[in-house]
């Protein structure tokens, strides 16, 4: 019975730990937002990692001495202390997954987090009094955030539950006296947890921005001040003839460029196979290094290379003029012909070596005895490549092919943005670049750009499941 109560209370304890951690990233629960001037989208985490988050907007107030610098500094320090308490909460959660001895360490960490959080809250209370008692409080719009009450409740609950668990949790056995351990399943979970958090922060949390597609939003104004228009932007996409023409042109470019990439997705396989067949290891490493380095070069630098080679005064024109083939140089970068092929060529040059790495790893996992048996049967090098290496790479190739099909609409914008000019923008404006231009560029229509981004995500998911279904019907295997 005691063990059952202990398990239930430990589950409650972990729930409070998770709530405390998540609350640090919710802007509406930011206890450090003590003034209307502080960014309403700033969470406790962003307030703690940068003083500029707290102090931005108070430059004029400080110059006019409407508020003291010490008040802002105290607010920032209070946010840091509260965030350190949240860090202890995360450590306590990890410890709660261990054996009895480690769980008791976690309870100590949780209690320390509650006390440290209380110190941070007291600092914020003092800072809030500083806002209220400033020389000119009306100019700095002081406020009492609800996040202070939320974190007081969270830290108080943690302290109470930690104290209760300390007395209910049994003492560690003699075997555990000198040992701190976690079950393997929990160890693996903690290893993957940071990556799950990153996926949530950068892949799922931004989906909250989809709400802009349902408002008549004007950049620079709060969304709460704008009118809710429902599906207005969804219908306007098809009602406006000019927008329809743009969408048709952009989708044609997107599918064409992605289709060329998918049709030539076998190129890294061929490169990896021939690279693995090189006998000279120093030469092999040199080739692999030289072909992989371009992947780490930004597209801005790639365009700089293209400009040095193919501009009017570039190396290519200099060579043609020196050989007498032409009398004056031609700027190939403003030539809008064959732009699909040019973009594919630059993309292949940049990503060939990187794309071959996965296939080289797959080749190294093929059983060497298969090659030895083939050599005994008299198979030459090309026969071994065709009948052993290529079939061994097919599972990896089809997985990457399915992912490429799912990402047909997401072929990036950096490459096409840097190569874009008035003569080349029409044939290389893909969907991502179109959304960028529409929302952030000259268009400034954030709701319409958000709506198109939403449709792109939905279509990508449909393409993924369609490709997966086709793979299951044709090959009998799927990845979803």
mmCIF file of N, CA, C and O in Angstrom, residues 109-206:
data_model
loop_
_atom_site.group_PDB
_atom_site.id
_atom_site.type_symbol
_atom_site.label_atom_id
_atom_site.label_comp_id
_atom_site.label_asym_id
_atom_site.label_seq_id
_atom_site.Cartn_x
_atom_site.Cartn_y
_atom_site.Cartn_z
ATOM 1 N N UNK A 109 16.884 18.161 -5.125
ATOM 2 C CA UNK A 109 17.006 19.154 -6.192
ATOM 3 C C UNK A 109 15.702 19.915 -6.382
ATOM 4 O O UNK A 109 15.696 21.134 -6.605
ATOM 5 N N UNK A 110 14.572 19.205 -6.283
ATOM 6 C CA UNK A 110 13.273 19.856 -6.430
ATOM 7 C C UNK A 110 13.023 20.848 -5.301
ATOM 8 O O UNK A 110 12.545 21.969 -5.523
ATOM 9 N N UNK A 111 13.347 20.429 -4.057
ATOM 10 C CA UNK A 111 13.184 21.354 -2.953
ATOM 11 C C UNK A 111 14.086 22.565 -3.081
ATOM 12 O O UNK A 111 13.664 23.702 -2.806
ATOM 13 N N UNK A 112 15.324 22.337 -3.537
ATOM 14 C CA UNK A 112 16.224 23.465 -3.784
ATOM 15 C C UNK A 112 15.706 24.380 -4.872
ATOM 16 O O UNK A 112 15.841 25.608 -4.791
ATOM 17 N N UNK A 113 15.088 23.778 -5.899
ATOM 18 C CA UNK A 113 14.508 24.584 -6.974
ATOM 19 C C UNK A 113 13.375 25.456 -6.447
ATOM 20 O O UNK A 113 13.239 26.625 -6.836
ATOM 21 N N UNK A 114 12.546 24.886 -5.560
ATOM 22 C CA UNK A 114 11.434 25.658 -5.009
ATOM 23 C C UNK A 114 11.951 26.840 -4.187
ATOM 24 O O UNK A 114 11.432 27.959 -4.288
ATOM 25 N N UNK A 115 12.996 26.602 -3.379
ATOM 26 C CA UNK A 115 13.556 27.687 -2.564
ATOM 27 C C UNK A 115 14.240 28.735 -3.445
ATOM 28 O O UNK A 115 14.096 29.943 -3.221
ATOM 29 N N UNK A 116 14.987 28.273 -4.456
ATOM 30 C CA UNK A 116 15.643 29.215 -5.362
ATOM 31 C C UNK A 116 14.616 30.011 -6.152
ATOM 32 O O UNK A 116 14.772 31.223 -6.366
ATOM 33 N N UNK A 117 13.531 29.324 -6.575
ATOM 34 C CA UNK A 117 12.467 30.037 -7.273
ATOM 35 C C UNK A 117 11.797 31.070 -6.390
ATOM 36 O O UNK A 117 11.419 32.150 -6.863
ATOM 37 N N UNK A 118 11.663 30.752 -5.106
ATOM 38 C CA UNK A 118 11.070 31.720 -4.177
ATOM 39 C C UNK A 118 11.939 32.972 -4.082
ATOM 40 O O UNK A 118 11.426 34.100 -4.028
ATOM 41 N N UNK A 119 13.265 32.780 -4.080
ATOM 42 C CA UNK A 119 14.172 33.935 -4.057
ATOM 43 C C UNK A 119 13.984 34.781 -5.318
ATOM 44 O O UNK A 119 13.919 36.021 -5.260
ATOM 45 N N UNK A 120 13.867 34.110 -6.471
ATOM 46 C CA UNK A 120 13.652 34.846 -7.719
ATOM 47 C C UNK A 120 12.342 35.605 -7.721
ATOM 48 O O UNK A 120 12.272 36.755 -8.178
ATOM 49 N N UNK A 121 11.285 34.981 -7.191
ATOM 50 C CA UNK A 121 9.986 35.648 -7.131
ATOM 51 C C UNK A 121 10.042 36.860 -6.210
ATOM 52 O O UNK A 121 9.449 37.918 -6.488
ATOM 53 N N UNK A 122 10.759 36.719 -5.093
ATOM 54 C CA UNK A 122 10.898 37.869 -4.180
ATOM 55 C C UNK A 122 11.611 39.016 -4.886
ATOM 56 O O UNK A 122 11.227 40.189 -4.749
ATOM 57 N N UNK A 123 12.641 38.697 -5.663
ATOM 58 C CA UNK A 123 13.326 39.734 -6.440
ATOM 59 C C UNK A 123 12.364 40.426 -7.398
ATOM 60 O O UNK A 123 12.391 41.651 -7.562
ATOM 61 N N UNK A 124 11.517 39.642 -8.033
ATOM 62 C CA UNK A 124 10.565 40.234 -8.977
ATOM 63 C C UNK A 124 9.521 41.073 -8.240
ATOM 64 O O UNK A 124 9.058 42.090 -8.774
ATOM 65 N N UNK A 125 9.138 40.661 -7.030
ATOM 66 C CA UNK A 125 8.235 41.482 -6.225
ATOM 67 C C UNK A 125 8.865 42.840 -5.910
ATOM 68 O O UNK A 125 8.219 43.892 -6.008
ATOM 69 N N UNK A 126 10.152 42.806 -5.522
ATOM 70 C CA UNK A 126 10.857 44.057 -5.230
ATOM 71 C C UNK A 126 10.966 44.908 -6.496
ATOM 72 O O UNK A 126 10.771 46.143 -6.457
ATOM 73 N N UNK A 127 11.266 44.253 -7.620
ATOM 74 C CA UNK A 127 11.358 44.994 -8.882
ATOM 75 C C UNK A 127 10.007 45.593 -9.260
ATOM 76 O O UNK A 127 9.928 46.727 -9.766
ATOM 77 N N UNK A 128 8.919 44.844 -9.012
ATOM 78 C CA UNK A 128 7.591 45.365 -9.322
ATOM 79 C C UNK A 128 7.268 46.593 -8.468
ATOM 80 O O UNK A 128 6.671 47.552 -8.951
ATOM 81 N N UNK A 129 7.726 46.555 -7.212
ATOM 82 C CA UNK A 129 7.553 47.738 -6.368
ATOM 83 C C UNK A 129 8.369 48.903 -6.908
ATOM 84 O O UNK A 129 7.957 50.074 -6.806
ATOM 85 N N UNK A 130 9.536 48.577 -7.516
ATOM 86 C CA UNK A 130 10.338 49.622 -8.130
ATOM 87 C C UNK A 130 9.646 50.239 -9.327
ATOM 88 O O UNK A 130 9.745 51.453 -9.563
ATOM 89 N N UNK A 131 8.935 49.431 -10.099
ATOM 90 C CA UNK A 131 8.160 49.974 -11.219
ATOM 91 C C UNK A 131 7.034 50.875 -10.710
ATOM 92 O O UNK A 131 6.788 51.952 -11.254
ATOM 93 N N UNK A 132 6.330 50.391 -9.672
ATOM 94 C CA UNK A 132 5.217 51.173 -9.150
ATOM 95 C C UNK A 132 5.696 52.479 -8.504
ATOM 96 O O UNK A 132 5.017 53.507 -8.583
ATOM 97 N N UNK A 133 6.872 52.433 -7.864
ATOM 98 C CA UNK A 133 7.381 53.611 -7.189
ATOM 99 C C UNK A 133 8.367 54.411 -8.001
ATOM 100 O O UNK A 133 9.127 55.217 -7.428
ATOM 101 N N UNK A 134 8.394 54.207 -9.318
ATOM 102 C CA UNK A 134 9.311 54.937 -10.191
ATOM 103 C C UNK A 134 8.949 56.428 -10.185
ATOM 104 O O UNK A 134 7.805 56.809 -9.875
ATOM 105 N N UNK A 135 9.912 57.294 -10.546
ATOM 106 C CA UNK A 135 9.634 58.736 -10.561
ATOM 107 C C UNK A 135 8.450 59.113 -11.439
ATOM 108 O O UNK A 135 7.723 60.046 -11.133
ATOM 109 N N UNK A 136 8.245 58.368 -12.540
ATOM 110 C CA UNK A 136 7.124 58.676 -13.434
ATOM 111 C C UNK A 136 6.497 57.364 -13.890
ATOM 112 O O UNK A 136 6.705 56.921 -15.021
ATOM 113 N N UNK A 137 5.733 56.687 -13.046
ATOM 114 C CA UNK A 137 5.212 55.355 -13.389
ATOM 115 C C UNK A 137 4.249 55.356 -14.566
ATOM 116 O O UNK A 137 4.128 54.342 -15.269
ATOM 117 N N UNK A 138 3.533 56.437 -14.798
ATOM 118 C CA UNK A 138 2.581 56.456 -15.906
ATOM 119 C C UNK A 138 3.271 56.286 -17.255
ATOM 120 O O UNK A 138 2.663 55.784 -18.208
ATOM 121 N N UNK A 139 4.520 56.707 -17.339
ATOM 122 C CA UNK A 139 5.255 56.623 -18.600
ATOM 123 C C UNK A 139 5.809 55.222 -18.879
ATOM 124 O O UNK A 139 6.170 54.922 -20.013
ATOM 125 N N UNK A 140 5.900 54.403 -17.857
ATOM 126 C CA UNK A 140 6.494 53.076 -18.047
ATOM 127 C C UNK A 140 5.464 51.956 -17.934
ATOM 128 O O UNK A 140 5.799 50.779 -18.063
ATOM 129 N N UNK A 141 4.202 52.295 -17.708
ATOM 130 C CA UNK A 141 3.076 51.347 -17.720
ATOM 131 C C UNK A 141 3.349 50.096 -16.892
ATOM 132 O O UNK A 141 3.429 48.990 -17.424
ATOM 133 N N UNK A 142 3.532 50.215 -15.570
ATOM 134 C CA UNK A 142 3.793 49.023 -14.752
ATOM 135 C C UNK A 142 2.576 48.105 -14.715
ATOM 136 O O UNK A 142 1.434 48.538 -14.868
ATOM 137 N N UNK A 143 2.823 46.833 -14.513
ATOM 138 C CA UNK A 143 1.756 45.839 -14.434
ATOM 139 C C UNK A 143 2.189 44.723 -13.491
ATOM 140 O O UNK A 143 3.375 44.570 -13.184
ATOM 141 N N UNK A 144 1.221 43.970 -13.027
ATOM 142 C CA UNK A 144 1.506 42.828 -12.159
ATOM 143 C C UNK A 144 1.141 41.566 -12.942
ATOM 144 O O UNK A 144 -0.038 41.247 -13.099
ATOM 145 N N UNK A 145 2.135 40.837 -13.460
ATOM 146 C CA UNK A 145 1.835 39.701 -14.339
ATOM 147 C C UNK A 145 1.233 38.533 -13.581
ATOM 148 O O UNK A 145 1.587 38.266 -12.416
ATOM 149 N N UNK A 146 0.341 37.835 -14.250
ATOM 150 C CA UNK A 146 -0.271 36.654 -13.649
ATOM 151 C C UNK A 146 0.748 35.542 -13.468
ATOM 152 O O UNK A 146 0.574 34.624 -12.666
ATOM 153 N N UNK A 147 1.868 35.644 -14.236
ATOM 154 C CA UNK A 147 2.902 34.626 -14.130
ATOM 155 C C UNK A 147 3.516 34.531 -12.749
ATOM 156 O O UNK A 147 3.982 33.458 -12.336
ATOM 157 N N UNK A 148 3.530 35.628 -11.998
ATOM 158 C CA UNK A 148 4.063 35.581 -10.632
ATOM 159 C C UNK A 148 3.220 34.651 -9.768
ATOM 160 O O UNK A 148 3.743 33.795 -9.033
ATOM 161 N N UNK A 149 1.899 34.797 -9.849
ATOM 162 C CA UNK A 149 1.028 33.902 -9.092
ATOM 163 C C UNK A 149 1.191 32.452 -9.561
ATOM 164 O O UNK A 149 1.196 31.520 -8.737
ATOM 165 N N UNK A 150 1.326 32.276 -10.876
ATOM 166 C CA UNK A 150 1.466 30.916 -11.411
ATOM 167 C C UNK A 150 2.727 30.241 -10.881
ATOM 168 O O UNK A 150 2.689 29.079 -10.432
ATOM 169 N N UNK A 151 3.843 30.965 -10.878
ATOM 170 C CA UNK A 151 5.091 30.354 -10.418
ATOM 171 C C UNK A 151 5.119 30.208 -8.901
ATOM 172 O O UNK A 151 5.763 29.292 -8.385
ATOM 173 N N UNK A 152 4.448 31.106 -8.180
ATOM 174 C CA UNK A 152 4.333 30.909 -6.727
ATOM 175 C C UNK A 152 3.600 29.599 -6.440
ATOM 176 O O UNK A 152 4.035 28.792 -5.601
ATOM 177 N N UNK A 153 2.517 29.364 -7.166
ATOM 178 C CA UNK A 153 1.759 28.123 -6.975
ATOM 179 C C UNK A 153 2.583 26.907 -7.367
ATOM 180 O O UNK A 153 2.573 25.874 -6.671
ATOM 181 N N UNK A 154 3.324 27.011 -8.473
ATOM 182 C CA UNK A 154 4.121 25.878 -8.946
ATOM 183 C C UNK A 154 5.234 25.551 -7.948
ATOM 184 O O UNK A 154 5.420 24.385 -7.556
ATOM 185 N N UNK A 155 5.983 26.564 -7.509
ATOM 186 C CA UNK A 155 7.080 26.314 -6.577
ATOM 187 C C UNK A 155 6.564 25.836 -5.220
ATOM 188 O O UNK A 155 7.183 24.973 -4.575
ATOM 189 N N UNK A 156 5.428 26.368 -4.769
ATOM 190 C CA UNK A 156 4.852 25.913 -3.504
ATOM 191 C C UNK A 156 4.419 24.453 -3.601
ATOM 192 O O UNK A 156 4.658 23.651 -2.673
ATOM 193 N N UNK A 157 3.792 24.092 -4.718
ATOM 194 C CA UNK A 157 3.372 22.701 -4.915
ATOM 195 C C UNK A 157 4.579 21.773 -4.961
ATOM 196 O O UNK A 157 4.551 20.674 -4.383
ATOM 197 N N UNK A 158 5.644 22.204 -5.631
ATOM 198 C CA UNK A 158 6.853 21.384 -5.687
ATOM 199 C C UNK A 158 7.436 21.169 -4.297
ATOM 200 O O UNK A 158 7.871 20.062 -3.950
ATOM 201 N N UNK A 159 7.460 22.227 -3.495
ATOM 202 C CA UNK A 159 8.020 22.112 -2.152
ATOM 203 C C UNK A 159 7.191 21.152 -1.295
ATOM 204 O O UNK A 159 7.751 20.291 -0.587
ATOM 205 N N UNK A 160 5.879 21.267 -1.381
ATOM 206 C CA UNK A 160 5.005 20.401 -0.591
ATOM 207 C C UNK A 160 5.126 18.946 -1.032
ATOM 208 O O UNK A 160 5.290 18.029 -0.211
ATOM 209 N N UNK A 161 5.056 18.716 -2.337
ATOM 210 C CA UNK A 161 5.123 17.337 -2.842
ATOM 211 C C UNK A 161 6.494 16.735 -2.567
ATOM 212 O O UNK A 161 6.607 15.547 -2.208
ATOM 213 N N UNK A 162 7.565 17.529 -2.721
ATOM 214 C CA UNK A 162 8.909 17.022 -2.444
ATOM 215 C C UNK A 162 9.044 16.619 -0.988
ATOM 216 O O UNK A 162 9.624 15.563 -0.665
ATOM 217 N N UNK A 163 8.509 17.443 -0.077
ATOM 218 C CA UNK A 163 8.585 17.118 1.351
ATOM 219 C C UNK A 163 7.784 15.853 1.665
ATOM 220 O O UNK A 163 8.235 14.979 2.433
ATOM 221 N N UNK A 164 6.592 15.732 1.057
ATOM 222 C CA UNK A 164 5.781 14.538 1.296
ATOM 223 C C UNK A 164 6.475 13.288 0.754
ATOM 224 O O UNK A 164 6.512 12.236 1.406
ATOM 225 N N UNK A 165 7.046 13.406 -0.434
ATOM 226 C CA UNK A 165 7.750 12.266 -1.025
ATOM 227 C C UNK A 165 8.972 11.875 -0.206
ATOM 228 O O UNK A 165 9.334 10.691 -0.133
ATOM 229 N N UNK A 166 9.608 12.825 0.411
ATOM 230 C CA UNK A 166 10.819 12.532 1.179
ATOM 231 C C UNK A 166 10.514 11.591 2.351
ATOM 232 O O UNK A 166 11.315 10.713 2.680
ATOM 233 N N UNK A 167 9.339 11.759 2.958
ATOM 234 C CA UNK A 167 8.982 10.922 4.089
ATOM 235 C C UNK A 167 8.320 9.614 3.653
ATOM 236 O O UNK A 167 8.394 8.611 4.367
ATOM 237 N N UNK A 168 7.670 9.620 2.483
ATOM 238 C CA UNK A 168 6.983 8.406 2.026
ATOM 239 C C UNK A 168 7.946 7.462 1.305
ATOM 240 O O UNK A 168 7.849 6.238 1.443
ATOM 241 N N UNK A 169 8.878 8.027 0.551
ATOM 242 C CA UNK A 169 9.790 7.195 -0.231
ATOM 243 C C UNK A 169 10.665 6.373 0.703
ATOM 244 O O UNK A 169 11.263 6.914 1.645
ATOM 245 N N UNK A 170 10.758 5.073 0.498
ATOM 246 C CA UNK A 170 11.571 4.242 1.397
ATOM 247 C C UNK A 170 13.057 4.561 1.273
ATOM 248 O O UNK A 170 13.516 5.085 0.262
ATOM 249 N N UNK A 171 13.777 4.234 2.310
ATOM 250 C CA UNK A 171 15.221 4.428 2.305
ATOM 251 C C UNK A 171 15.852 3.458 1.306
ATOM 252 O O UNK A 171 15.345 2.350 1.093
ATOM 253 N N UNK A 172 16.966 3.873 0.661
ATOM 254 C CA UNK A 172 17.605 2.963 -0.299
ATOM 255 C C UNK A 172 18.143 1.722 0.387
ATOM 256 O O UNK A 172 18.579 1.771 1.542
ATOM 257 N N UNK A 173 18.099 0.611 -0.338
ATOM 258 C CA UNK A 173 18.613 -0.646 0.209
ATOM 259 C C UNK A 173 20.131 -0.608 0.292
ATOM 260 O O UNK A 173 20.778 0.302 -0.234
ATOM 261 N N UNK A 174 20.690 -1.611 0.970
ATOM 262 C CA UNK A 174 22.144 -1.643 1.125
ATOM 263 C C UNK A 174 22.854 -1.755 -0.221
ATOM 264 O O UNK A 174 23.954 -1.247 -0.400
ATOM 265 N N UNK A 175 22.214 -2.434 -1.181
ATOM 266 C CA UNK A 175 22.841 -2.564 -2.493
ATOM 267 C C UNK A 175 22.915 -1.219 -3.205
ATOM 268 O O UNK A 175 23.736 -1.015 -4.094
ATOM 269 N N UNK A 176 22.038 -0.268 -2.844
ATOM 270 C CA UNK A 176 21.986 1.014 -3.514
ATOM 271 C C UNK A 176 22.757 2.110 -2.776
ATOM 272 O O UNK A 176 22.768 3.253 -3.199
ATOM 273 N N UNK A 177 23.363 1.764 -1.649
ATOM 274 C CA UNK A 177 24.013 2.781 -0.848
ATOM 275 C C UNK A 177 25.079 3.547 -1.612
ATOM 276 O O UNK A 177 25.241 4.758 -1.445
ATOM 277 N N UNK A 178 25.831 2.864 -2.426
ATOM 278 C CA UNK A 178 26.940 3.501 -3.146
ATOM 279 C C UNK A 178 26.702 3.519 -4.649
ATOM 280 O O UNK A 178 27.656 3.607 -5.430
ATOM 281 N N UNK A 179 25.451 3.434 -5.073
ATOM 282 C CA UNK A 179 25.182 3.315 -6.506
ATOM 283 C C UNK A 179 24.027 4.219 -6.905
ATOM 284 O O UNK A 179 22.980 4.229 -6.259
ATOM 285 N N UNK A 180 24.252 4.986 -7.975
ATOM 286 C CA UNK A 180 23.198 5.794 -8.585
ATOM 287 C C UNK A 180 22.975 5.249 -9.986
ATOM 288 O O UNK A 180 23.910 5.221 -10.806
ATOM 289 N N UNK A 181 21.776 4.827 -10.289
ATOM 290 C CA UNK A 181 21.533 4.194 -11.587
ATOM 291 C C UNK A 181 20.146 4.533 -12.100
ATOM 292 O O UNK A 181 19.244 4.877 -11.330
ATOM 293 N N UNK A 182 20.001 4.414 -13.418
ATOM 294 C CA UNK A 182 18.718 4.614 -14.103
ATOM 295 C C UNK A 182 18.496 3.417 -15.009
ATOM 296 O O UNK A 182 19.436 2.898 -15.635
ATOM 297 N N UNK A 183 17.272 2.980 -15.105
ATOM 298 C CA UNK A 183 16.949 1.865 -15.993
ATOM 299 C C UNK A 183 17.310 2.224 -17.428
ATOM 300 O O UNK A 183 17.189 3.378 -17.839
ATOM 301 N N UNK A 184 17.749 1.221 -18.216
ATOM 302 C CA UNK A 184 18.170 1.507 -19.600
ATOM 303 C C UNK A 184 17.099 2.216 -20.430
ATOM 304 O O UNK A 184 17.410 3.098 -21.230
ATOM 305 N N UNK A 185 15.831 1.843 -20.245
ATOM 306 C CA UNK A 185 14.776 2.475 -21.058
ATOM 307 C C UNK A 185 14.668 3.967 -20.744
ATOM 308 O O UNK A 185 14.433 4.783 -21.640
ATOM 309 N N UNK A 186 14.875 4.322 -19.468
ATOM 310 C CA UNK A 186 14.832 5.731 -19.117
ATOM 311 C C UNK A 186 16.094 6.457 -19.574
ATOM 312 O O UNK A 186 16.050 7.634 -19.931
ATOM 313 N N UNK A 187 17.217 5.775 -19.555
ATOM 314 C CA UNK A 187 18.451 6.377 -20.062
ATOM 315 C C UNK A 187 18.321 6.720 -21.537
ATOM 316 O O UNK A 187 18.712 7.804 -21.984
ATOM 317 N N UNK A 188 17.752 5.792 -22.310
ATOM 318 C CA UNK A 188 17.546 6.056 -23.737
ATOM 319 C C UNK A 188 16.562 7.201 -23.949
ATOM 320 O O UNK A 188 16.740 8.031 -24.848
ATOM 321 N N UNK A 189 15.530 7.239 -23.090
ATOM 322 C CA UNK A 189 14.555 8.325 -23.201
ATOM 323 C C UNK A 189 15.201 9.679 -22.931
ATOM 324 O O UNK A 189 14.958 10.655 -23.649
ATOM 325 N N UNK A 190 16.052 9.749 -21.913
ATOM 326 C CA UNK A 190 16.715 11.009 -21.594
ATOM 327 C C UNK A 190 17.706 11.408 -22.678
ATOM 328 O O UNK A 190 17.940 12.598 -22.909
ATOM 329 N N UNK A 191 18.294 10.437 -23.363
ATOM 330 C CA UNK A 191 19.211 10.755 -24.460
ATOM 331 C C UNK A 191 18.483 11.404 -25.625
ATOM 332 O O UNK A 191 19.006 12.315 -26.274
ATOM 333 N N UNK A 192 17.269 10.923 -25.908
ATOM 334 C CA UNK A 192 16.534 11.457 -27.046
ATOM 335 C C UNK A 192 15.691 12.669 -26.674
ATOM 336 O O UNK A 192 15.226 13.406 -27.565
ATOM 337 N N UNK A 193 15.501 12.916 -25.363
ATOM 338 C CA UNK A 193 14.629 14.007 -24.916
ATOM 339 C C UNK A 193 15.052 15.378 -25.447
ATOM 340 O O UNK A 193 14.182 16.150 -25.895
ATOM 341 N N UNK A 194 16.345 15.757 -25.417
ATOM 342 C CA UNK A 194 16.708 17.080 -25.961
ATOM 343 C C UNK A 194 16.302 17.261 -27.412
ATOM 344 O O UNK A 194 15.883 18.355 -27.820
ATOM 345 N N UNK A 195 16.412 16.198 -28.207
ATOM 346 C CA UNK A 195 16.038 16.305 -29.616
ATOM 347 C C UNK A 195 14.521 16.411 -29.774
ATOM 348 O O UNK A 195 14.034 17.114 -30.669
ATOM 349 N N UNK A 196 13.784 15.723 -28.905
ATOM 350 C CA UNK A 196 12.327 15.870 -28.927
ATOM 351 C C UNK A 196 11.919 17.288 -28.574
ATOM 352 O O UNK A 196 10.997 17.849 -29.177
ATOM 353 N N UNK A 197 12.611 17.869 -27.595
ATOM 354 C CA UNK A 197 12.304 19.250 -27.211
ATOM 355 C C UNK A 197 12.587 20.193 -28.368
ATOM 356 O O UNK A 197 11.794 21.114 -28.660
ATOM 357 N N UNK A 198 13.705 19.988 -29.060
ATOM 358 C CA UNK A 198 14.034 20.835 -30.211
ATOM 359 C C UNK A 198 12.990 20.691 -31.315
ATOM 360 O O UNK A 198 12.617 21.680 -31.965
ATOM 361 N N UNK A 199 12.524 19.465 -31.542
ATOM 362 C CA UNK A 199 11.490 19.253 -32.564
ATOM 363 C C UNK A 199 10.214 19.991 -32.192
ATOM 364 O O UNK A 199 9.577 20.637 -33.038
ATOM 365 N N UNK A 200 9.839 19.913 -30.916
ATOM 366 C CA UNK A 200 8.631 20.615 -30.465
ATOM 367 C C UNK A 200 8.797 22.125 -30.623
ATOM 368 O O UNK A 200 7.891 22.821 -31.112
ATOM 369 N N UNK A 201 9.961 22.650 -30.235
ATOM 370 C CA UNK A 201 10.175 24.094 -30.273
ATOM 371 C C UNK A 201 10.238 24.633 -31.688
ATOM 372 O O UNK A 201 9.691 25.707 -31.982
ATOM 373 N N UNK A 202 10.890 23.898 -32.587
ATOM 374 C CA UNK A 202 11.131 24.435 -33.925
ATOM 375 C C UNK A 202 10.234 23.848 -35.001
ATOM 376 O O UNK A 202 10.227 24.357 -36.125
ATOM 377 N N UNK A 203 9.494 22.783 -34.704
ATOM 378 C CA UNK A 203 8.623 22.181 -35.714
ATOM 379 C C UNK A 203 7.141 22.299 -35.352
ATOM 380 O O UNK A 203 6.313 22.508 -36.239
ATOM 381 N N UNK A 204 6.800 22.159 -34.082
ATOM 382 C CA UNK A 204 5.394 22.162 -33.693
ATOM 383 C C UNK A 204 4.955 23.489 -33.073
ATOM 384 O O UNK A 204 3.845 23.956 -33.344
ATOM 385 N N UNK A 205 5.799 24.087 -32.255
ATOM 386 C CA UNK A 205 5.427 25.362 -31.643
ATOM 387 C C UNK A 205 5.159 26.459 -32.668
ATOM 388 O O UNK A 205 4.223 27.248 -32.510
ATOM 389 N N UNK A 206 5.936 26.541 -33.777
ATOM 390 C CA UNK A 206 5.631 27.574 -34.785
ATOM 391 C C UNK A 206 4.271 27.423 -35.444
ATOM 392 O O UNK A 206 3.784 28.373 -36.071
#
